[in-house]
Short mmCIF file of C-alpha atoms in Angstrom, two decimals:
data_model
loop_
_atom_site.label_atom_id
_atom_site.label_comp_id
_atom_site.label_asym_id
_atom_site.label_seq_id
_atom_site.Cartn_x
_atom_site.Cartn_y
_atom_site.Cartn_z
CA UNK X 1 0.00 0.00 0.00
CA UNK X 2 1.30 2.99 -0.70
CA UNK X 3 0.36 5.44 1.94
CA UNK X 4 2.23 8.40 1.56
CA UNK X 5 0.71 8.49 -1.93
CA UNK X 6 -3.03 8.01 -0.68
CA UNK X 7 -2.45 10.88 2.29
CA UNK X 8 -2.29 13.26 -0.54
CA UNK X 9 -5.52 12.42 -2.75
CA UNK X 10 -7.04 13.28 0.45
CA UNK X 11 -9.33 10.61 1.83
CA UNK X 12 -13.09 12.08 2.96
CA UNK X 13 -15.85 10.48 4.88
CA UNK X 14 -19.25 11.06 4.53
CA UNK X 15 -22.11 9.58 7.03
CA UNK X 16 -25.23 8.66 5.15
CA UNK X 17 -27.07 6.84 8.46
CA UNK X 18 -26.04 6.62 11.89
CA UNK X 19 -27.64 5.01 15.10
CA UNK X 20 -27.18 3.05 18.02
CA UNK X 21 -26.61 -0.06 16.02
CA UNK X 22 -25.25 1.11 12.54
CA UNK X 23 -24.01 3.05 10.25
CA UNK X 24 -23.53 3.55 6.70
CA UNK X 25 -21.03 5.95 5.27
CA UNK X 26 -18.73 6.90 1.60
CA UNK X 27 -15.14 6.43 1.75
CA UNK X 28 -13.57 8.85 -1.12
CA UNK X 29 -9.80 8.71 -2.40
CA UNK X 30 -8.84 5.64 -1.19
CA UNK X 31 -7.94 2.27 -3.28
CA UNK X 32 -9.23 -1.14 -2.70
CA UNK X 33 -6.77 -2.44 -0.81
CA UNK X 34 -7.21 0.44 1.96
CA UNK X 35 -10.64 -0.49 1.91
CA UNK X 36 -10.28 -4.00 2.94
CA UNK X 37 -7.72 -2.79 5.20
CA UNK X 38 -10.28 -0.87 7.00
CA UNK X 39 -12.72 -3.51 7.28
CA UNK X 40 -10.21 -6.15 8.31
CA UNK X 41 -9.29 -3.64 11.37
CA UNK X 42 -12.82 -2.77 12.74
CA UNK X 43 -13.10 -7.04 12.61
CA UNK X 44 -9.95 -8.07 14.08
CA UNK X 45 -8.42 -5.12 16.08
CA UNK X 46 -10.78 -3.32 17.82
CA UNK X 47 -10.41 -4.55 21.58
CA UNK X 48 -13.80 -5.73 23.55
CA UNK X 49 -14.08 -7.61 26.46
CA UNK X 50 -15.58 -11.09 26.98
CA UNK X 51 -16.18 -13.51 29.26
CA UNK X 52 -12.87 -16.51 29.11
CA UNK X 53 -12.98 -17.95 31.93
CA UNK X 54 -15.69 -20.01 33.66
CA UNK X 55 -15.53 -22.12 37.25
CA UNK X 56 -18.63 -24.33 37.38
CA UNK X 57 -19.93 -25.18 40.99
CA UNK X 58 -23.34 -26.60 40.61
CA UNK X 59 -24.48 -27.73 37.32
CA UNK X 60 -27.57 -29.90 37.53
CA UNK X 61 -28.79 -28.38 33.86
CA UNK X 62 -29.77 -30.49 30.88
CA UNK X 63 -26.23 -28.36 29.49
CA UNK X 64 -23.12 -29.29 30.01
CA UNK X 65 -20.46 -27.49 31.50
CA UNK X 66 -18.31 -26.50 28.65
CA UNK X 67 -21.55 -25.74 26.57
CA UNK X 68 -22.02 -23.10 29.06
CA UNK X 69 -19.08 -22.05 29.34
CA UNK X 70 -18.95 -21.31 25.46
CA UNK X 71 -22.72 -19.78 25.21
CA UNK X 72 -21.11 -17.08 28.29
CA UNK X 73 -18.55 -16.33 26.32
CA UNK X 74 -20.50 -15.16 23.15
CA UNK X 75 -22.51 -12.82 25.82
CA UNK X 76 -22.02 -9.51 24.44
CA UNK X 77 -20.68 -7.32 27.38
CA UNK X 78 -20.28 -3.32 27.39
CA UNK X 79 -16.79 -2.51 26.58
CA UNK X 80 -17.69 1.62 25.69
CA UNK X 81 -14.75 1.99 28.55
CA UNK X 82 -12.22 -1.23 26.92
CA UNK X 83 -9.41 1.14 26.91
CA UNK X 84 -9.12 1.56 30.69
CA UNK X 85 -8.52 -1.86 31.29
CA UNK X 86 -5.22 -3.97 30.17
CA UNK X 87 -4.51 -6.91 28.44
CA UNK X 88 -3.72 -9.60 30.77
CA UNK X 89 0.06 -10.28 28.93
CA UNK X 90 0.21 -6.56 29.81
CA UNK X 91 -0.94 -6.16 33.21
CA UNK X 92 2.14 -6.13 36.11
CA UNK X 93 -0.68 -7.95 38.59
CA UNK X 94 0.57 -11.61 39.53
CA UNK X 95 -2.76 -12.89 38.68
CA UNK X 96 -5.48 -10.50 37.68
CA UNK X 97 -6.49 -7.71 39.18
CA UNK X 98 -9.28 -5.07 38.56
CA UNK X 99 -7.17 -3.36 36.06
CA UNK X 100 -7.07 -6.39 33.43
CA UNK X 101 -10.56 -8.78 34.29
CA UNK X 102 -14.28 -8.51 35.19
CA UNK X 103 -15.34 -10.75 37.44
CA UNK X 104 -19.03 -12.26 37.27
CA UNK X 105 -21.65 -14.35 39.65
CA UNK X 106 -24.59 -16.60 38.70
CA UNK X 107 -26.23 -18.81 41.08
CA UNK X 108 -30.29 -19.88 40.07
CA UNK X 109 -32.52 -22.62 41.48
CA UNK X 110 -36.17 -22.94 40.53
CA UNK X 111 -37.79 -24.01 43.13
CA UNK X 112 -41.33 -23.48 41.41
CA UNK X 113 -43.19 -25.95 39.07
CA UNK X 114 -42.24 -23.43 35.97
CA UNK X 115 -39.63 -23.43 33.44
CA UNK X 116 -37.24 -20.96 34.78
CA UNK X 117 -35.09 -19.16 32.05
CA UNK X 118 -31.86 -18.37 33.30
CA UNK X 119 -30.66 -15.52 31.22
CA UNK X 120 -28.57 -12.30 31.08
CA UNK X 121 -30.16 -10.62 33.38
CA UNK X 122 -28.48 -12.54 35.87
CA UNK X 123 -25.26 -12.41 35.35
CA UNK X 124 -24.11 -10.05 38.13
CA UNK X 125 -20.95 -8.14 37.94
CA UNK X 126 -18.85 -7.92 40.89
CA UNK X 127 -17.17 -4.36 42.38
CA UNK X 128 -18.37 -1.45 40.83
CA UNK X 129 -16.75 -1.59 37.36
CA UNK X 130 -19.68 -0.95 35.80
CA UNK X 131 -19.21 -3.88 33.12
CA UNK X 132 -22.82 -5.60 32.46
CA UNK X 133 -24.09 -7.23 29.56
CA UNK X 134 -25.42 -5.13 26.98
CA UNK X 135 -28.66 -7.51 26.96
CA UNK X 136 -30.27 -7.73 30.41
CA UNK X 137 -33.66 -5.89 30.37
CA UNK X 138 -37.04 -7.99 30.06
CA UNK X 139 -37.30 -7.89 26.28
CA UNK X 140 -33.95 -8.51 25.17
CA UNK X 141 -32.30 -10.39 27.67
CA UNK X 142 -30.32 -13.36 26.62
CA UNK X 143 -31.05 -16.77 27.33
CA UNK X 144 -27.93 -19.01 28.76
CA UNK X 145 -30.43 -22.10 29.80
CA UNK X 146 -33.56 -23.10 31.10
CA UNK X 147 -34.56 -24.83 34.33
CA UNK X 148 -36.66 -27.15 35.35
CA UNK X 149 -37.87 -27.83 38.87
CA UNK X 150 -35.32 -28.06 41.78
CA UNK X 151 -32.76 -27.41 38.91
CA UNK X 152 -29.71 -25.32 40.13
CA UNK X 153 -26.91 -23.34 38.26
CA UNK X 154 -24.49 -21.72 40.10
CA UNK X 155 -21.23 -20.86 38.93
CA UNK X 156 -18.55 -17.44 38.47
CA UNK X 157 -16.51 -16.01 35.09
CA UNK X 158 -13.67 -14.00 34.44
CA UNK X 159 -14.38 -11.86 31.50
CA UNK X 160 -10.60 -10.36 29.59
CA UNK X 161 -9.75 -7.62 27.08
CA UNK X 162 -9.50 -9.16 23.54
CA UNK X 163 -9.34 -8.42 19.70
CA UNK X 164 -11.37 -10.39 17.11
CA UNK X 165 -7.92 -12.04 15.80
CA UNK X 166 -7.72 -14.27 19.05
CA UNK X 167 -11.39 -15.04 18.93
CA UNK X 168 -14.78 -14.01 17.59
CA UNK X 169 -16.30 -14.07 20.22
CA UNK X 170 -14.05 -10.50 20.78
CA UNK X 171 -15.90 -9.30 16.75
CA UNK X 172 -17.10 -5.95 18.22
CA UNK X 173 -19.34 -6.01 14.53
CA UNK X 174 -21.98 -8.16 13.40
CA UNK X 175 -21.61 -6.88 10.00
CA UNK X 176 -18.67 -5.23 7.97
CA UNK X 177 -18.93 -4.84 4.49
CA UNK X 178 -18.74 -2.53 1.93
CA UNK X 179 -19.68 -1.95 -1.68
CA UNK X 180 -17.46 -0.76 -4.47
CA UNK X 181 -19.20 2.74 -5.23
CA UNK X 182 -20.83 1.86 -8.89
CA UNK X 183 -20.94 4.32 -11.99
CA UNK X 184 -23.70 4.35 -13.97
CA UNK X 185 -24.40 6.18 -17.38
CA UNK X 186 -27.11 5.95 -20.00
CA UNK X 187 -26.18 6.60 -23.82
CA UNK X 188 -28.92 9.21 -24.98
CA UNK X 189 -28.44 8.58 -28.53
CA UNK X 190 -29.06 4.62 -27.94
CA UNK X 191 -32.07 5.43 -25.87
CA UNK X 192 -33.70 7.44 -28.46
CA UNK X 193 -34.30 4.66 -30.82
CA UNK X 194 -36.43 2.43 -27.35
CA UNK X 195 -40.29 3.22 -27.44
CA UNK X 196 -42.17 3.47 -24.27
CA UNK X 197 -42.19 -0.13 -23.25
CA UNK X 198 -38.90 -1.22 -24.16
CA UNK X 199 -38.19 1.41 -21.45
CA UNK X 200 -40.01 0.38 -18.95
CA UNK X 201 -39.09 -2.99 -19.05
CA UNK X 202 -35.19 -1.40 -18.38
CA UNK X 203 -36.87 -0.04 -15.38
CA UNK X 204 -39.23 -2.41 -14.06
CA UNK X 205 -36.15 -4.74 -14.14
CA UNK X 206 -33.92 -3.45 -11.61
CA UNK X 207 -34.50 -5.28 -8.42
CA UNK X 208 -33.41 -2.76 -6.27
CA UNK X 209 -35.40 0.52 -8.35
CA UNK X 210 -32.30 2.09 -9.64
CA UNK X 211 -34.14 3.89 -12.43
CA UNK X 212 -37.22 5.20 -13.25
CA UNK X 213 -39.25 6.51 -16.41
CA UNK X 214 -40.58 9.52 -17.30
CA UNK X 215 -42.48 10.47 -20.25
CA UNK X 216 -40.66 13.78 -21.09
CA UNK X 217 -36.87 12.03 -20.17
CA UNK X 218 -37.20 8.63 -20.55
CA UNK X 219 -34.76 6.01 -18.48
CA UNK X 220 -33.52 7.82 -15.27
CA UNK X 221 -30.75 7.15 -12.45
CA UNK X 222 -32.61 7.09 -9.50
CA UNK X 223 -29.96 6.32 -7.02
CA UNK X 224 -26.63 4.59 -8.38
CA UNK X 225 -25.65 3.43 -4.86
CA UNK X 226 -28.88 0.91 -4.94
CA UNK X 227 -26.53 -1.00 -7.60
CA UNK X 228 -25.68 -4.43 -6.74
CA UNK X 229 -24.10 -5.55 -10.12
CA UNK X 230 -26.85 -7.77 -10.94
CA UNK X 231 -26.75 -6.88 -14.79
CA UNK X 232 -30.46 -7.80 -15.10
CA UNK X 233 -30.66 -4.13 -16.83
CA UNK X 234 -27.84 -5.52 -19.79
CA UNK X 235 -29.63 -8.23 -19.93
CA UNK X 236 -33.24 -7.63 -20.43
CA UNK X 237 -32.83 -5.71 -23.48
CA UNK X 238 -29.70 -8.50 -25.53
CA UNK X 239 -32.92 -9.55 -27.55
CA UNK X 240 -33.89 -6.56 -29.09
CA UNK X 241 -33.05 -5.52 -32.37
CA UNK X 242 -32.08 -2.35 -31.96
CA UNK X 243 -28.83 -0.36 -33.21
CA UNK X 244 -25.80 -0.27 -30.53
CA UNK X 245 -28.26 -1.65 -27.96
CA UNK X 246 -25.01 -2.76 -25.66
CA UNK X 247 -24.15 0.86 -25.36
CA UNK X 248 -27.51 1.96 -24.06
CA UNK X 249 -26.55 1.22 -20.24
CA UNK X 250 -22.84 1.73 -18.51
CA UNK X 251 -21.99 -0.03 -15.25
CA UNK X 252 -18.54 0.31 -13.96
CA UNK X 253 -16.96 0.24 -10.41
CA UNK X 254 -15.53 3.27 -8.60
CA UNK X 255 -11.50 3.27 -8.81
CA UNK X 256 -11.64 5.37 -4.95
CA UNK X 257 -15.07 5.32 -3.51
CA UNK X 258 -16.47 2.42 -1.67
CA UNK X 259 -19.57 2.39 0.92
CA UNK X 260 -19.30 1.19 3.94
CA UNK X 261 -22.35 -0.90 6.19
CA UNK X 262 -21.26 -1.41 9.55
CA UNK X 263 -23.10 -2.76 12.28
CA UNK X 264 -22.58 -3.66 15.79
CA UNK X 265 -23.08 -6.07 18.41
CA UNK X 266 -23.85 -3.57 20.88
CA UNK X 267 -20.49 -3.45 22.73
CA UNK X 268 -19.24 -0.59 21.19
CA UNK X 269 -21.00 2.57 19.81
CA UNK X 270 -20.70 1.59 15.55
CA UNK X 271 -18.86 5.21 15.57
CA UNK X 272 -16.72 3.95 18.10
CA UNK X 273 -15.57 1.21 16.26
CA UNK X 274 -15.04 3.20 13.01
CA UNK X 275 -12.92 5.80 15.00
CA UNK X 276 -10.65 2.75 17.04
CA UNK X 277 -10.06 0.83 13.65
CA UNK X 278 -7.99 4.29 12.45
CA UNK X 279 -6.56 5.15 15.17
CA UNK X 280 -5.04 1.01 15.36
CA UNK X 281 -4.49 1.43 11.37
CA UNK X 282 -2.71 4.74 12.12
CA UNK X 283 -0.48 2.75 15.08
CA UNK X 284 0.16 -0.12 12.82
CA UNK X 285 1.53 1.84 10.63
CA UNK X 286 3.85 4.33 12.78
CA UNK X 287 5.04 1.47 14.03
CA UNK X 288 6.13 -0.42 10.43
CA UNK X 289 7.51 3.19 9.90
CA UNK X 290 9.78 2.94 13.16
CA UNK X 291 11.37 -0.01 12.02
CA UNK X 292 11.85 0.97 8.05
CA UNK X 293 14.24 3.83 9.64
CA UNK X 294 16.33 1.33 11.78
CA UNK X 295 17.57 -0.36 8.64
CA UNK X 296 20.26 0.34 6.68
CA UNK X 297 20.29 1.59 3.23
CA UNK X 298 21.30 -1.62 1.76
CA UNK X 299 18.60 -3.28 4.27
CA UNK X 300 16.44 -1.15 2.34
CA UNK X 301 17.30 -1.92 -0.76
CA UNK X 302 17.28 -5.51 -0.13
CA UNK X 303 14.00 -5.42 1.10
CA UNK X 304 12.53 -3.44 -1.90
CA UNK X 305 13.50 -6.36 -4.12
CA UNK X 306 11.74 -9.46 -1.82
CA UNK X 307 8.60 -7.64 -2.82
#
């Protein structure tokens, strides 16, 4: 990647939606590759934290310890505040401390003649860290397991800072994608020589509503950014017998733009994780930077002609 040569195009961002869960926004002057790299970052280095250790006292569920164990893990836990705690390869404690784990509580028994759900809601944080589940009101709690009668769970968790590259069950995002920015042009002189229906059949077409007719203009753009590359617009009209018919519609991908659909799991604000993912690119980078200028110029060279 060459960065020095993408800082000056000048790389813009603009927000098209944005709310608690998602958002969508245009990436300008950048190239594919920076894309990706974007998208790789907000998957696999953005730091949350997540339950990784589990101590089982009473189990007399119809799950199995390590099934538990793995279903607390994938609890998505608030981790607005990640940076104030350390990894635990980081941390000078001699084994854990407030500073580097969350330490949890769960002990249920139904005693009734009901199906108790044991679910998010109690999972209870110990101290005053302030690190609960992002699930644990009445409608969206999540369900670890149910119990029957004189059932009994009881058991405590350690919950560590991560990254998605360890394990997913770190993924701050439930979705991170993003769509090559497509170009779209009509040839006036080729639509000219459609009548009314042949239009409309362009139109009516698109599955996502691209275009639209009118009587006075004929085939419109609507909204390029609907695009998915599904060609049914190229296609509908190969049968007609009509004069440079392949030229009537243009669909080409953007060489620097590319739209971006983020979503997250709830652990992290989806601005948040847009504005981490830079600011770990940006780190990333200094530091490959640090270590180009501790080599030699022959190092240098040498290195130039690996690649």
């Amino acid at each position: 990647l060459d960065f020095r040569k993408m800082a000056e195009l000048n790389p813009a961002v603009e927000i098209h939606e944005l709310d608690k869960d998602m958002v969508k926004f245009t990436v300008k002057n950048i190239d594919l590759a920076t894309a990706n790299t974007l998208r790789r970052v907000m998957i696999a280095e953005v730091p949350t934290l997540a339950i990784e250790f589990v101590t089982v006292d009473i189990n007399t569920t119809v799950l199995h310890d390590q099934f538990l164990a793995h279903r607390l893990g994938l609890i998505p836990l608030n981790s607005r505040e990640v940076e104030r705690f350390n990894y635990p390869r980081d941390c000078d404690c001699p084994g854990g401390c407030e500073k580097c784990q969350i330490k949890y509580s769960l002990h249920v028994k139904n005693t009734s003649e009901d199906v108790r759900d044991v679910t998010t809601k109690d999972l209870q944080p110990e101290g005053n860290n302030g690190v609960w589940p992002v699930h644990t009101s009445e409608d969206n709690a999540i369900l670890i397991v149910r119990l029957g009668k004189n059932q009994e769970l009881k058991l405590s968790a350690i919950a560590i800072k991560g990254i998605g590259k360890e394990h997913a069950k770190w993924i701050p995002v439930a979705v991170a994608t993003f769509q090559i920015d497509p170009i779209i042009r009509i040839n006036d002189e080729v639509m000219d020589r459609l009548d009314e229906k042949q239009m409309q059949d362009v139109v009516k077409c698109c599955p996502k509503k691209v275009y639209k007719y009118r009587a006075d203009r004929g085939i419109e753009v609507v909204d390029n950014r609907r695009c998915v590359y599904c060609r049914e617009c190229l296609k509908v009209s190969e049968e007609w017998e009509v004069e440079d018919i392949e030229e009537l519609i243009s669909i080409q991908q953007s060489k620097d733009t590319f739209i971006f659909t983020i979503e997250s799991t709830g652990v992290i604000a989806p601005e948040g994780i847009l504005t981490i993912a830079i600011d770990r690119l940006v780190d990333k980078l200094a530091k490959v930077e640090a270590e180009v200028k501790k080599l030699s110029p022959n190092e240098r060279q040498r290195s130039q002609y690996n690649y």
